[in-house]
């Protein structure tokens, strides 16, 4: 089908937007779910249906089973400091639920529209929730030295070439741990260094 362009947030605006998500007047579960989605660069459905039995605490991983991913492969997401904080806050809100981000009103998963409404109406952004994955990709490509396949695997993209398929076998977990910790640091640093995306200015 046609490629849908998801409006993404300018890279340098994402940290202040994360701050506004934390402070906005919305249900705590919704705020935590959106921040978790941004920090893990995950797809909306993956976060909305996230289940406590997918969290591997000893290894600081969120393990999505194959049937829950778009690629049909198991996807392991490294959890850094703030992500783990979000999970412990969510645990207090959803005592006894299997869902990590259960809606307090329905007792079911939050809806797609909940996160979009929070982003656009409460925070006043014109971006789409999916657009944060593009912001993450821009950040990884423009500002880090991580090879492309590391951010592609972090985004759980289908890897086509045989060379990259070989990488998938090892799933580059330790590299991705570093990548996600750096992303979290960029997002949670109240005074992020502005990243210039204009390479021509450098001569």
XYZ file of N, CA and C in Angstrom, residues 64-167:
312
model
N 9.390 -9.414 23.755
C 8.130 -9.537 23.022
C 8.125 -10.866 22.274
N 7.130 -11.710 22.540
C 7.074 -12.987 21.834
C 6.789 -12.748 20.349
N 7.197 -13.696 19.511
C 7.070 -13.558 18.053
C 5.656 -13.168 17.616
N 4.647 -13.729 18.290
C 3.274 -13.457 17.821
C 2.821 -12.026 18.123
N 3.610 -11.308 18.903
C 3.250 -9.917 19.203
C 4.049 -8.912 18.364
N 4.947 -9.388 17.504
C 5.764 -8.446 16.736
C 5.334 -8.414 15.279
N 5.672 -7.315 14.638
C 5.295 -7.136 13.236
C 6.140 -8.051 12.333
N 7.363 -8.355 12.776
C 8.263 -9.148 11.936
C 8.051 -10.647 12.106
N 7.370 -11.046 13.218
C 7.210 -12.468 13.479
C 8.445 -13.090 14.134
N 9.366 -12.240 14.597
C 10.523 -12.711 15.375
C 10.350 -12.226 16.807
N 10.862 -12.985 17.760
C 10.913 -12.483 19.128
C 11.770 -11.207 19.130
N 11.366 -10.232 19.924
C 12.120 -8.971 19.976
C 12.456 -8.641 21.427
N 13.747 -8.512 21.704
C 14.185 -8.209 23.066
C 14.541 -6.729 23.164
N 13.920 -6.053 24.119
C 14.152 -4.619 24.298
C 14.892 -4.398 25.617
N 16.124 -3.848 25.558
C 16.863 -3.590 26.798
C 16.181 -2.474 27.588
N 16.112 -2.644 28.897
C 15.489 -1.631 29.753
C 16.572 -0.895 30.539
N 16.606 0.424 30.386
C 17.588 1.225 31.126
C 16.913 1.832 32.362
N 17.594 2.761 33.018
C 17.134 3.279 34.315
C 15.720 3.825 34.357
N 15.419 4.787 33.497
C 14.103 5.426 33.541
C 12.997 4.452 33.127
N 13.298 3.582 32.183
C 12.285 2.605 31.743
C 11.887 1.704 32.904
N 12.887 1.335 33.702
C 12.598 0.469 34.857
C 11.791 1.241 35.914
N 12.085 2.536 36.054
C 11.294 3.377 36.971
C 9.830 3.411 36.528
N 9.635 3.579 35.222
C 8.264 3.628 34.686
C 7.539 2.326 35.019
N 8.230 1.200 34.858
C 7.606 -0.087 35.150
C 7.244 -0.202 36.625
N 8.135 0.267 37.504
C 7.778 0.137 38.930
C 6.622 1.069 39.289
N 6.521 2.233 38.624
C 5.364 3.104 38.865
C 4.086 2.468 38.318
N 4.215 1.856 37.136
C 3.041 1.216 36.521
C 2.546 0.067 37.401
N 3.492 -0.631 38.015
C 3.127 -1.773 38.868
C 2.236 -1.321 40.023
N 2.540 -0.154 40.578
C 1.736 0.360 41.686
C 0.324 0.740 41.224
N 0.210 1.146 39.966
C -1.095 1.576 39.447
C -1.969 0.400 39.030
N -1.335 -0.698 38.627
C -2.133 -1.805 38.054
C -1.999 -3.056 38.898
N -2.064 -2.901 40.195
C -1.904 -4.041 41.088
C -2.721 -5.229 40.617
N -2.039 -6.333 40.358
C -2.774 -7.553 40.030
C -3.166 -7.718 38.573
N -2.954 -6.680 37.754
C -3.334 -6.825 36.343
C -2.216 -7.503 35.566
N -2.571 -8.184 34.488
C -1.531 -8.762 33.624
C -0.965 -7.703 32.696
N -1.799 -6.726 32.359
C -1.349 -5.656 31.461
C -0.500 -4.654 32.234
N 0.569 -4.198 31.596
C 1.426 -3.215 32.258
C 0.728 -1.864 32.315
N 0.079 -1.490 31.209
C -0.579 -0.177 31.142
C -2.090 -0.357 31.010
N -2.703 -0.820 32.067
C -4.139 -1.092 32.016
C -4.918 0.206 32.219
N -5.969 0.373 31.453
C -6.811 1.555 31.633
C -7.563 1.454 32.955
N -7.449 2.479 33.813
C -8.145 2.427 35.103
C -9.658 2.496 34.922
N -10.122 3.009 33.776
C -11.564 3.138 33.586
C -12.179 1.865 33.013
N -11.478 1.205 32.062
C -12.081 0.033 31.425
C -11.527 -1.289 31.944
N -10.345 -1.245 32.595
C -9.711 -2.494 33.017
C -9.126 -3.269 31.840
N -9.107 -2.629 30.662
C -8.525 -3.259 29.470
C -7.307 -2.438 29.031
N -6.728 -2.809 27.882
C -5.598 -2.039 27.355
C -6.055 -0.620 27.037
N -5.150 0.329 27.183
C -5.446 1.705 26.756
C -5.716 1.680 25.253
N -6.467 2.649 24.754
C -6.741 2.666 23.311
C -5.687 3.492 22.579
N -5.567 3.255 21.286
C -4.659 4.036 20.431
C -4.892 5.517 20.652
N -6.191 5.860 20.687
C -6.534 7.282 20.745
C -6.128 7.931 22.046
N -6.012 7.138 23.110
C -5.604 7.707 24.397
C -4.245 8.374 24.274
N -3.288 7.669 23.645
C -1.924 8.214 23.548
C -1.879 9.389 22.581
N -2.632 9.287 21.480
C -2.650 10.377 20.500
C -3.281 11.623 21.117
N -4.362 11.418 21.868
C -5.056 12.531 22.517
C -4.119 13.211 23.517
N -3.411 12.405 24.283
C -2.466 12.958 25.259
C -1.410 13.809 24.548
N -0.871 13.265 23.467
C 0.204 13.936 22.735
C -0.286 15.233 22.095
N -1.456 15.153 21.435
C -1.900 16.319 20.665
C -2.711 17.306 21.487
N -3.589 16.804 22.366
C -4.453 17.723 23.101
C -3.822 18.189 24.422
N -3.203 17.264 25.147
C -2.651 17.643 26.453
C -1.276 18.292 26.336
N -0.475 17.779 25.385
C 0.895 18.274 25.257
C 0.984 19.317 24.135
N 0.010 19.298 23.221
C -0.027 20.304 22.161
C 0.957 20.060 21.031
N 1.271 18.780 20.771
C 2.185 18.455 19.668
C 1.369 18.080 18.441
N 1.915 18.323 17.260
C 1.201 17.924 16.038
C 1.682 16.558 15.553
N 2.634 15.979 16.278
C 3.214 14.699 15.839
C 2.236 13.553 16.038
N 2.551 12.416 15.410
C 1.814 11.196 15.692
C 2.665 10.362 16.641
N 2.037 9.441 17.325
C 2.756 8.604 18.286
C 3.819 7.784 17.558
N 3.467 7.292 16.377
C 4.406 6.471 15.615
C 5.644 7.278 15.188
N 5.472 8.598 15.077
C 6.558 9.447 14.610
C 7.795 9.417 15.492
N 7.639 9.003 16.753
C 8.808 8.949 17.645
C 9.830 7.913 17.186
N 9.358 6.918 16.459
C 10.300 5.926 15.941
C 11.220 6.580 14.900
N 10.660 7.510 14.115
C 11.486 8.250 13.144
C 12.454 9.177 13.870
N 11.976 9.808 14.944
C 12.865 10.697 15.713
C 14.041 9.888 16.263
N 13.742 8.682 16.751
C 14.797 7.812 17.289
C 15.801 7.465 16.191
N 15.289 7.130 15.005
C 16.161 6.748 13.889
C 17.044 7.934 13.482
N 16.446 9.130 13.433
C 17.228 10.333 13.095
C 18.329 10.531 14.112
N 17.952 10.415 15.381
C 18.938 10.601 16.455
C 20.084 9.603 16.312
N 19.743 8.329 16.115
C 20.774 7.289 16.025
C 21.677 7.526 14.813
N 21.082 7.903 13.680
C 21.864 8.081 12.448
C 22.716 9.341 12.495
N 22.132 10.429 13.025
C 22.795 11.732 12.932
C 23.784 11.976 14.072
N 23.537 11.382 15.231
C 24.299 11.825 16.400
C 25.102 10.732 17.081
N 24.964 9.479 16.633
C 25.722 8.415 17.300
C 26.592 7.710 16.262
N 27.532 6.914 16.748
C 28.386 6.152 15.828
C 27.954 4.704 15.727
N 26.744 4.405 16.219
C 26.285 3.016 16.135
C 26.000 2.655 14.682
N 26.410 1.440 14.264
C 26.104 1.018 12.886
C 24.592 0.983 12.654
N 24.207 1.187 11.411
C 22.799 1.227 11.031
C 22.018 0.008 11.525
N 22.646 -1.186 11.429
C 21.864 -2.384 11.795
C 21.496 -2.406 13.277
N 22.250 -1.685 14.109
C 21.912 -1.669 15.542
C 20.598 -0.919 15.753
N 20.453 0.252 15.119
C 19.188 0.983 15.291
C 18.045 0.290 14.545
N 18.359 -0.372 13.425
C 17.314 -1.122 12.714
C 16.776 -2.251 13.607
N 17.675 -2.900 14.334
C 17.225 -3.974 15.220
C 16.498 -3.416 16.428
N 16.934 -2.251 16.894
C 16.236 -1.624 18.020
C 14.792 -1.303 17.622
N 14.597 -0.962 16.342
C 13.253 -0.642 15.851
C 12.484 -1.898 15.432
N 13.132 -3.053 15.562
C 12.519 -4.323 15.188
C 12.040 -4.290 13.734
N 12.906 -3.775 12.869
C 12.586 -3.765 11.443
C 12.962 -5.105 10.837
N 12.267 -5.476 9.800
C 12.606 -6.717 9.108
C 13.934 -6.500 8.394
N 14.875 -7.393 8.621
C 16.199 -7.223 8.039
C 16.311 -8.118 6.823
N 16.624 -7.495 5.677
C 16.511 -8.226 4.426
C 17.821 -8.836 3.933
N 18.908 -8.062 3.937
C 20.123 -8.603 3.317
C 20.710 -9.731 4.153
N 21.422 -10.617 3.498
C 21.959 -11.788 4.197
C 22.993 -11.376 5.242
N 23.737 -10.287 4.956
C 24.736 -9.807 5.918
C 24.026 -9.383 7.203
N 22.961 -8.591 7.026
C 22.257 -8.113 8.212
C 21.490 -9.242 8.884
N 21.051 -10.208 8.096
C 20.347 -11.351 8.680
C 21.296 -12.112 9.619
N 22.579 -12.130 9.255
C 23.565 -12.788 10.112
C 23.671 -12.052 11.446
N 23.551 -10.713 11.400
C 23.572 -9.933 12.637
C 22.393 -10.299 13.521
